[in-house]
Short mmCIF file of C-alpha atoms in Angstrom, two decimals:
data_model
loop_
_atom_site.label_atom_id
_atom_site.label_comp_id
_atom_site.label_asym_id
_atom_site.label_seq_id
_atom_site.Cartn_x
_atom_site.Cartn_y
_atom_site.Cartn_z
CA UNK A 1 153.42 186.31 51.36
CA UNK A 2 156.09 183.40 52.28
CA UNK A 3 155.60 185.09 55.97
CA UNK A 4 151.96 184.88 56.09
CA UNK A 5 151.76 181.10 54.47
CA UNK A 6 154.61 180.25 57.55
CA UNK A 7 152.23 181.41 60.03
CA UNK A 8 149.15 179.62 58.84
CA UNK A 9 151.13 176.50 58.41
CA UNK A 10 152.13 176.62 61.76
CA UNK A 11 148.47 177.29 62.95
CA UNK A 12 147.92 174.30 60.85
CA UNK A 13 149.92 172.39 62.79
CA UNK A 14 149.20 173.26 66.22
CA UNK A 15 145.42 172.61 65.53
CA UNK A 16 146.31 169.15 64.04
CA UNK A 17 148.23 168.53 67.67
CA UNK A 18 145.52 169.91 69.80
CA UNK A 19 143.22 167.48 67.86
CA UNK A 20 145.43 164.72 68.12
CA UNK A 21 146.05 165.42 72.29
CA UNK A 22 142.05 165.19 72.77
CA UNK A 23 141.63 162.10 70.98
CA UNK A 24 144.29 160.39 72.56
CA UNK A 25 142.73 161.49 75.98
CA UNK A 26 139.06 161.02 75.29
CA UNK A 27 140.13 156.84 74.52
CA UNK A 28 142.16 156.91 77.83
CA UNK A 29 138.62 158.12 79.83
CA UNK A 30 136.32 156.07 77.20
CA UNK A 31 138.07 152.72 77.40
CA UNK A 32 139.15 149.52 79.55
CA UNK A 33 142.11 147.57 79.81
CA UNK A 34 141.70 144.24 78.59
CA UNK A 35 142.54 143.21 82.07
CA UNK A 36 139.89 145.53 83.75
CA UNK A 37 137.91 143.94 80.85
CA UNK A 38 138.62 140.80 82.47
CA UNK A 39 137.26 141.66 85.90
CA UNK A 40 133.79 142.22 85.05
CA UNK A 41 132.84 139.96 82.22
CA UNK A 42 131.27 137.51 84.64
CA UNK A 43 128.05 139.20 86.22
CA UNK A 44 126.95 136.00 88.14
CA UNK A 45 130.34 136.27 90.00
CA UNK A 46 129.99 140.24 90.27
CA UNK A 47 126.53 139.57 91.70
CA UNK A 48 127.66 136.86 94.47
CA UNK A 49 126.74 133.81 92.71
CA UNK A 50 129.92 130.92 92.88
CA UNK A 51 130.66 129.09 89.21
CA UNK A 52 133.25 127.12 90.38
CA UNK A 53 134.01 123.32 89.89
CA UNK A 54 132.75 122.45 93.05
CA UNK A 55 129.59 124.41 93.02
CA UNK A 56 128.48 123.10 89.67
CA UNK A 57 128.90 119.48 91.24
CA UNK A 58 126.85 120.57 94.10
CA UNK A 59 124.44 121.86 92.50
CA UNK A 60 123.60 118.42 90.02
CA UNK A 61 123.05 116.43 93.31
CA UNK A 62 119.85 116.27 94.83
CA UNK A 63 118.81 114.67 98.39
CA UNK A 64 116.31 112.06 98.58
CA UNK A 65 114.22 110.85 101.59
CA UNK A 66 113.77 106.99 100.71
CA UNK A 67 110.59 104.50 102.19
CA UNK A 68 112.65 104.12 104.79
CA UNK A 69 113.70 107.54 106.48
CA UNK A 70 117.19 107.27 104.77
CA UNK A 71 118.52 110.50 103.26
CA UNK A 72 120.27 110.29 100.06
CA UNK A 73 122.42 112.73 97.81
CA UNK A 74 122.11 111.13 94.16
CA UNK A 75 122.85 112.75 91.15
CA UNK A 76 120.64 115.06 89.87
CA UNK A 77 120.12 113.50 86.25
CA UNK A 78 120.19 109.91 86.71
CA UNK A 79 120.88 107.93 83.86
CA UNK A 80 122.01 104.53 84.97
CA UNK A 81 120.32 102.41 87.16
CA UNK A 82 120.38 99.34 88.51
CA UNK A 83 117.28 97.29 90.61
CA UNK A 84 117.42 95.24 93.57
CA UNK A 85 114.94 93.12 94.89
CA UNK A 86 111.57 91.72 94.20
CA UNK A 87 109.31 93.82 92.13
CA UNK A 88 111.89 97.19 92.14
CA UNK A 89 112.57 96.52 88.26
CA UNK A 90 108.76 96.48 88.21
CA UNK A 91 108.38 99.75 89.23
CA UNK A 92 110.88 101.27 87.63
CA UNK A 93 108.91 99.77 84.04
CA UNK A 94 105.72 101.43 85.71
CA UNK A 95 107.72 104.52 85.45
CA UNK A 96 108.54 104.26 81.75
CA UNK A 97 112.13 103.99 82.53
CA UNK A 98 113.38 100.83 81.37
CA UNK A 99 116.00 102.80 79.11
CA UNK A 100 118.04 103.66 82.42
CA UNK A 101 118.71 99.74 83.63
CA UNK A 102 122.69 98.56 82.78
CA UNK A 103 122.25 95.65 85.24
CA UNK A 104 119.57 93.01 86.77
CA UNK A 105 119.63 90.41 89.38
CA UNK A 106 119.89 86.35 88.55
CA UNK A 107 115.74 86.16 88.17
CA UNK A 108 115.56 88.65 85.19
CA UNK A 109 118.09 86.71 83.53
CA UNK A 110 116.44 83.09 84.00
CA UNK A 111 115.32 81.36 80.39
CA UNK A 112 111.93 80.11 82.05
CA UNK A 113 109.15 77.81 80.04
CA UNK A 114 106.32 80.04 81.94
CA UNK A 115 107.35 83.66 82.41
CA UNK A 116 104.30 85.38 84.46
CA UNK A 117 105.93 88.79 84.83
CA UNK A 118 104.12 91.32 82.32
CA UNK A 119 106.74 93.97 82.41
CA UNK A 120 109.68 91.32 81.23
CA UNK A 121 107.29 90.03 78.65
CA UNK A 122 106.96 93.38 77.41
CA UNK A 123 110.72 93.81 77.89
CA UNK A 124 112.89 90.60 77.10
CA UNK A 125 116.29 92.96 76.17
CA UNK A 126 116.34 92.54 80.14
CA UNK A 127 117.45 89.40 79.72
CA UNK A 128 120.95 90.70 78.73
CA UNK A 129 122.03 93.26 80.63
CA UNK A 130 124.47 92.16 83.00
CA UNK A 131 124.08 90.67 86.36
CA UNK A 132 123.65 92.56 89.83
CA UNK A 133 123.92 89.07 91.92
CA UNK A 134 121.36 87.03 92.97
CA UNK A 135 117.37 87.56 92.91
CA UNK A 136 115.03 89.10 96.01
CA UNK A 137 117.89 92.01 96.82
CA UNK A 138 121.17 89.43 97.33
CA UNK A 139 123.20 91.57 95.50
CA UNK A 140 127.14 91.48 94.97
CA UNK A 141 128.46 94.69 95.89
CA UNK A 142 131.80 93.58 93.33
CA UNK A 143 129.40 92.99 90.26
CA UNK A 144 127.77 96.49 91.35
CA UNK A 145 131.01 98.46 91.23
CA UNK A 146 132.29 96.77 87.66
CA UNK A 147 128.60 97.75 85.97
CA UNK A 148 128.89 101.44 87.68
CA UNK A 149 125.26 102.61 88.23
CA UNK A 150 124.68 105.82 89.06
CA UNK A 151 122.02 104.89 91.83
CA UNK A 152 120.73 101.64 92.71
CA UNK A 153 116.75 101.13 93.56
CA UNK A 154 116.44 98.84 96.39
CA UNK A 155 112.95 97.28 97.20
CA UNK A 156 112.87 96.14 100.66
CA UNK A 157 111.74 92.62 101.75
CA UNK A 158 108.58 92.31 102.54
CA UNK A 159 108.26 91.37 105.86
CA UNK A 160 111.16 92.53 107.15
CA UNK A 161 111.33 95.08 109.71
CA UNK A 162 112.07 98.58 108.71
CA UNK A 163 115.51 99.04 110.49
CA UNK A 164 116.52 96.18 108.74
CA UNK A 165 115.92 97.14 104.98
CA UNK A 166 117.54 100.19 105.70
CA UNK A 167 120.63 98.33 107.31
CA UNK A 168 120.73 96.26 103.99
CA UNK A 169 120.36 99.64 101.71
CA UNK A 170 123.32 101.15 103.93
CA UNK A 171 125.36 98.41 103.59
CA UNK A 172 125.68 97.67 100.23
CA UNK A 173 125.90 101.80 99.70
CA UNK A 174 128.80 101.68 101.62
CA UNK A 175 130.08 98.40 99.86
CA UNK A 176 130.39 100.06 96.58
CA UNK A 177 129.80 103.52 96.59
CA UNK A 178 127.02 104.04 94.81
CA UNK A 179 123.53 105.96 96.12
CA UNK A 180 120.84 103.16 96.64
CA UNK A 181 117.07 104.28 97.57
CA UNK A 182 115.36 102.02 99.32
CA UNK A 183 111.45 101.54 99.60
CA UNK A 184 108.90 98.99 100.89
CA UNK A 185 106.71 97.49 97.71
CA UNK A 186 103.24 97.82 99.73
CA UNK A 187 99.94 96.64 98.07
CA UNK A 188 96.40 97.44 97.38
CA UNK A 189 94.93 95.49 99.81
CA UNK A 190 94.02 97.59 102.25
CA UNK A 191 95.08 101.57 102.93
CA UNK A 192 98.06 101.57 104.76
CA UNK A 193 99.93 99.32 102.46
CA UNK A 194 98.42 101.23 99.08
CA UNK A 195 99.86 104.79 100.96
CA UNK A 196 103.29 102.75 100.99
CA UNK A 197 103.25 101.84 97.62
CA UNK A 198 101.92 104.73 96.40
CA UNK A 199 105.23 106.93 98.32
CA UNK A 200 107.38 104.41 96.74
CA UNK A 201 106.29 105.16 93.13
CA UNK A 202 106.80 108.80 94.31
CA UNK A 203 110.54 108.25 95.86
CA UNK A 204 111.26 106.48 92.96
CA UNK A 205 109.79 109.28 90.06
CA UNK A 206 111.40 111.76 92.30
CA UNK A 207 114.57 109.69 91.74
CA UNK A 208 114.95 109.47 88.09
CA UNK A 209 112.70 112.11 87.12
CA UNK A 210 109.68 110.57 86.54
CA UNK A 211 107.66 112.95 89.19
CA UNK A 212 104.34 113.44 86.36
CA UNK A 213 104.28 109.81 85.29
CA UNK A 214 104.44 108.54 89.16
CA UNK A 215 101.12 110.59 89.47
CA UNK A 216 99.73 109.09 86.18
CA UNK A 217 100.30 105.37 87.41
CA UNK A 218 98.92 106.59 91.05
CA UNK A 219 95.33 108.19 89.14
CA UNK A 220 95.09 105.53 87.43
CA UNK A 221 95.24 102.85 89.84
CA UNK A 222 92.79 105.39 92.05
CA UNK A 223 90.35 105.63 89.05
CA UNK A 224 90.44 101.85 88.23
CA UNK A 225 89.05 100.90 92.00
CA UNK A 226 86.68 103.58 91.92
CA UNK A 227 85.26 102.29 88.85
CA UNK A 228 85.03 98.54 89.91
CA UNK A 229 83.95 99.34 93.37
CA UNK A 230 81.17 101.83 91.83
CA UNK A 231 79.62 98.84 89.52
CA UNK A 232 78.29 96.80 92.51
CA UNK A 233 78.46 99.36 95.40
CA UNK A 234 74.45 99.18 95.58
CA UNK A 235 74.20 95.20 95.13
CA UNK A 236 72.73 94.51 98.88
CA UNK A 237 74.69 91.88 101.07
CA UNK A 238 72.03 89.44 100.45
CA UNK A 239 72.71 89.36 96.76
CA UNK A 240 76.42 89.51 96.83
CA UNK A 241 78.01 86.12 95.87
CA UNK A 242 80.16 84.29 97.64
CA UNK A 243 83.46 82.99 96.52
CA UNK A 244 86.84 81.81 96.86
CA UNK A 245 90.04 81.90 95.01
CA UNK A 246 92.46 79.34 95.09
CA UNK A 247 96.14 77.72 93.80
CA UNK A 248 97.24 81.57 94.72
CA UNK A 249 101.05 81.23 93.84
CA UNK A 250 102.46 82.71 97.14
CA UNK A 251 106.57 82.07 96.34
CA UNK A 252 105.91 79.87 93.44
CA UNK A 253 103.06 77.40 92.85
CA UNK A 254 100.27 76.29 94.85
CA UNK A 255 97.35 73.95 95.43
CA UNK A 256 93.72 74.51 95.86
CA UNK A 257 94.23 75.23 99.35
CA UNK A 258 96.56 78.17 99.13
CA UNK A 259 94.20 81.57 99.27
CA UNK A 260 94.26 85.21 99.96
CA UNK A 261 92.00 86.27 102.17
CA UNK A 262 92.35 89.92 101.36
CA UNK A 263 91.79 88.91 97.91
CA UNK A 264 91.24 92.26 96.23
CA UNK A 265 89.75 91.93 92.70
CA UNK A 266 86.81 90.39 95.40
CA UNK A 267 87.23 93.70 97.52
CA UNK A 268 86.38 95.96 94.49
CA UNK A 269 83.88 94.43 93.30
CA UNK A 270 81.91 93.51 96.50
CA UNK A 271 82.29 89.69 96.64
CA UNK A 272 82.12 87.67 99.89
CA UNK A 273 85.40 86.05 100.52
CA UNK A 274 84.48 82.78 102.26
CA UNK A 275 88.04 82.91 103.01
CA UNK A 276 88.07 86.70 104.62
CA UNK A 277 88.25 85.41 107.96
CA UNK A 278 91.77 84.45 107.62
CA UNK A 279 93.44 87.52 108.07
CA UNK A 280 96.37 86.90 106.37
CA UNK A 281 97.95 88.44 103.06
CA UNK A 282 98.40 84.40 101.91
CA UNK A 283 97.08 81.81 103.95
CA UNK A 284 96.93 77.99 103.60
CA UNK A 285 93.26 76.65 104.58
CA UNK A 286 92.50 73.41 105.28
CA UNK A 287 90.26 71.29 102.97
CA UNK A 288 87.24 70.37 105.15
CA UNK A 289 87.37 74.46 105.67
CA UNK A 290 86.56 74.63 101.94
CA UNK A 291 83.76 72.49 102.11
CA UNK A 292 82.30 73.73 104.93
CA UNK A 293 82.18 77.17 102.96
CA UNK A 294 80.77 75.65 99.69
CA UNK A 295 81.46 78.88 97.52
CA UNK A 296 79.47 79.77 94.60
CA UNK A 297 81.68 80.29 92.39
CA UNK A 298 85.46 79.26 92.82
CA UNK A 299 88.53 81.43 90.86
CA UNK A 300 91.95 79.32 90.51
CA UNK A 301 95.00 81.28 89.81
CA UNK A 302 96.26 79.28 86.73
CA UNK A 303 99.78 79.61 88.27
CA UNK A 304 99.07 76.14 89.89
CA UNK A 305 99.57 74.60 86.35
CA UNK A 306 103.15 74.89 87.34
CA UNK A 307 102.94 72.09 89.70
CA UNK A 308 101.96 69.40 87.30
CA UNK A 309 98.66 67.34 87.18
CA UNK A 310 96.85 70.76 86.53
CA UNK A 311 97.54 71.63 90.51
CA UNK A 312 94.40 73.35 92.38
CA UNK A 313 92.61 72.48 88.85
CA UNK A 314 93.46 68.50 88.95
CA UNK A 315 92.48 68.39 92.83
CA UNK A 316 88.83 69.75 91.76
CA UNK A 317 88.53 67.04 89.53
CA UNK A 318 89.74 63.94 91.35
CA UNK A 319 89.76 64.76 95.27
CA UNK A 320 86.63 63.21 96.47
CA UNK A 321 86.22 65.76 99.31
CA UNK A 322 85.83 68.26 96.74
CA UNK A 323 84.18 66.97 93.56
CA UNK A 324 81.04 67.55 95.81
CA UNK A 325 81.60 71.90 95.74
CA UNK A 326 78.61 73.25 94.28
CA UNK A 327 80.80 75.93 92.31
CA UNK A 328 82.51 72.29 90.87
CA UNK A 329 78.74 70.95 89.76
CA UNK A 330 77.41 74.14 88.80
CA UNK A 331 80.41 74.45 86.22
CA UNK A 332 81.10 78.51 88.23
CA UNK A 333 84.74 77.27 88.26
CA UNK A 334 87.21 80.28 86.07
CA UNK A 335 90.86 80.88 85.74
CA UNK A 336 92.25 84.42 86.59
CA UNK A 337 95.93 85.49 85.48
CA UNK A 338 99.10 84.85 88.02
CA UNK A 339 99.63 87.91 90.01
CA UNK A 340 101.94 86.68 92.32
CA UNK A 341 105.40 86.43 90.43
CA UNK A 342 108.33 88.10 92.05
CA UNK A 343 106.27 89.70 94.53
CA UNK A 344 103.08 91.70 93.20
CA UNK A 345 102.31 92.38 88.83
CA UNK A 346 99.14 95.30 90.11
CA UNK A 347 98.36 95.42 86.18
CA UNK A 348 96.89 91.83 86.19
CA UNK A 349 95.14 92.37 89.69
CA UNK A 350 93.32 95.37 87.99
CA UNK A 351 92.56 93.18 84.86
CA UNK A 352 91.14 90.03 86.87
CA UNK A 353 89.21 92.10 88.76
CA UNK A 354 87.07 93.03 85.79
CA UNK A 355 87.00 89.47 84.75
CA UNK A 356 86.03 88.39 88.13
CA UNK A 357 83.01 91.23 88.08
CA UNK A 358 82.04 90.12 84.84
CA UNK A 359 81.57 87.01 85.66
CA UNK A 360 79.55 87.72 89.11
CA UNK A 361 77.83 90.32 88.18
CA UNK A 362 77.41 90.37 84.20
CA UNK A 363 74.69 92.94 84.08
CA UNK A 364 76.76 95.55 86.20
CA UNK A 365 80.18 94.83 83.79
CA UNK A 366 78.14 94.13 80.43
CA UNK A 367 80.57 97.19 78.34
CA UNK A 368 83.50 95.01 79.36
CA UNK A 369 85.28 92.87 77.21
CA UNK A 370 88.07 90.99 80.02
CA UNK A 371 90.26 90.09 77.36
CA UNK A 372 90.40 93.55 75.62
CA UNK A 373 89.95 95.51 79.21
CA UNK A 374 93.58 93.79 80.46
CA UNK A 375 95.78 94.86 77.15
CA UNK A 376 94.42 98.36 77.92
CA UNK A 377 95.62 98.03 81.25
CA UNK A 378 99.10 96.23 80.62
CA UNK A 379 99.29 98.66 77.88
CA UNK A 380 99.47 101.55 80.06
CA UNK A 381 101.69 99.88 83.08
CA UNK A 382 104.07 97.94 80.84
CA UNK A 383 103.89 99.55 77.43
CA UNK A 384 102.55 96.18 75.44
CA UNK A 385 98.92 94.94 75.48
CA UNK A 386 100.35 91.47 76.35
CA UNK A 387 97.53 89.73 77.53
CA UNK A 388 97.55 86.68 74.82
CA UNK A 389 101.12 86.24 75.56
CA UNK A 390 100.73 85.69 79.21
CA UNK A 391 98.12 83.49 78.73
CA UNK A 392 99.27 81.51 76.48
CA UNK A 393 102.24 80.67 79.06
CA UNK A 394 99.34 78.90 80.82
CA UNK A 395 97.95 76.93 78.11
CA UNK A 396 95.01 79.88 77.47
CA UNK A 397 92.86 79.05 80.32
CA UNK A 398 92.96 82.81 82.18
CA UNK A 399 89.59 84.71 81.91
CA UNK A 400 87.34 81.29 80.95
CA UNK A 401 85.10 78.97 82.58
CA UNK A 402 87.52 75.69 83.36
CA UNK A 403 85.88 72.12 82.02
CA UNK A 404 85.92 69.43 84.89
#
């Protein structure tokens, strides 16, 4: 018996090894290292794709084509900015991007009596951000660098040749390091110029990420003028009034005889400009000129308040040479709203432009209230309806018939 119990024990045992041996093998076969572990617990590397310091730089930059042919790498999620130039902080409002600005030029900053911008109405913290450099794009490069934008949106000056804007935009990138995208402001006064201002909204969504709302400023600009233009496209010639607008601020304030020939609230609503013949963005005309034309119905841009005695609205009333104007004895003088104030506010070109059709052509605009038709348009550029605000500046006498 003690034999046979020796015997199994040792089968015992020898089982219990076997077992042991196979285990210990199977985890050699069925398990990594931790350092063979550690080469494959990246796929994107196994795969080919770089994760390295440098690629993951490279790939948050983008590259930019500005307005003016420049190429730019900027950083793909901009979110400081600082504009240069007349009408660039404008935009950039348009945009619903405001929130990105750490720094604006010496005009942004000025505590005026009148302010006739809409978008710094609707935005005074602008006032305290600190300063660029100087207004219309003389920036200081030294001012630049201590603020530390991550791109700077240049608008060019209007004007100016091409070559040169870009010159400017290279030079102060190279001053201080920073990306700037430059662009030329355009207008909506006649195609060419509304394509330029229409790829400047774009360079400057694609810039900060505003891509969808660049489109939704651009459609609704598009469906505005198709809607004016459509109210009066069948009024025949020989209907369609004549008229004039005057005291255009063009750089600041201006008499009666400073016009726009290419006046376009008169475009979309198919008004005879007696001043059309011009050819001129802004053009001065001479008084006898005005006479000659005897408009219907004469606008003044109640920026000419600015120069004392009431401006383009004091000359109607005293100059002898004009008191005559059958628009001035008929009473068919009205105030539209300032557009020109460092360089073009579109939002109160739109809104005048219904005023002016309503007051043409009442039976074609008779849904339209002026008044309420502008806050729904500054309301969408600039985020505020401030309408009564921006009036008021110029003692209320935008979008009425003016006493003489």
């Amino acid at each position: 018996m003690k034999t046979i119990s020796s015997v199994k024990f040792k089968k015992i045992i020898f089982i219990g090894m076997l077992i042991l041996t196979l285990i210990a093998s199977s985890g050699c076969t069925g398990e990594s290292s931790p350092a063979e572990n550690a080469e494959h617990e990246n796929p994107a590397e196994d795969a080919g794709t770089a994760t390295g310091t440098d690629e993951l730089t490279e790939s948050a930059e983008k590259t930019v084509t500005d307005g003016f042919g420049r190429t730019v790498t900027i950083p793909g999620n901009v979110e400081s900015v600082v504009c240069s130039g007349a009408g660039s902080l404008r935009y950039l409002v348009y945009l619903q991007s405001q929130d990105l600005v750490v720094g604006v030029d010496s005009l942004e900053k000025q505590e005026a009596e009148i302010e006739g911008r809409p978008y710094a109405l609707a935005n005074p913290q602008l006032k305290d951000y600190p300063l660029i450099g100087e207004f219309r794009g003389k920036d200081d490069p030294e001012k630049v660098i201590d603020i530390g934008p991550q791109l700077v949106l240049k608008a060019g000056t209007t004007g100016q040749a091409p070559a040169a804007n870009a010159a400017e935009a290279d030079s102060l990138q190279e001053k201080t390091g920073v990306p700037v995208i430059s662009f030329p402001y355009g207008s909506l006064n006649n195609e060419e110029r509304k394509a330029e201002m229409y790829s400047s909204l774009q360079i400057m969504g694609e810039a900060v990420g505003k891509e969808e709302r660049a489109e939704e400023v651009i459609a609704y600009i598009d469906a505005t003028m198709e809607d004016l233009k459509k109210r009066t496209a069948d009024i025949p010639e020989s209907e369609r009034k004549n008229v004039y607008v005057g005291g255009v601020s063009s750089a600041g304030a201006h008499g009666i005889i400073s016009t726009e020939p290419a006046y376009a609230p008169f475009l979309w609503v198919n008004a005879n400009n007696v001043a059309a013949g011009m050819g001129a963005d802004h053009a001065d005309i001479a008084k006898e000129a005005l006479v000659d034309w005897d408009p219907e119905y004469i606008f003044i841009d109640i920026g000419t308040l600015q120069l004392g005695n009431e401006g383009a609205i004091g000359e109607l009333k005293t100059d002898s040479s004009l008191t005559g104007l059958s628009a001035v004895k008929n009473g068919n003088v009205y105030g539209v709203i300032p557009y020109n104030f460092y360089s073009t506010n579109y939002e109160s070109v739109l809104a005048n432009a219904y005023f002016v059709g309503k007051v043409l052509y009442p039976d074609r605009f008779e849904d339209i209230d002026p008044e309420a038709k502008a806050d729904e348009i500054y309301t969408f550029f600039v985020g505020k309806p401030v309408f009564s605000d921006l009036n008021g500046q110029y003692k209320d006498t935008g979008f009425k018939q003016i006493p003489l």
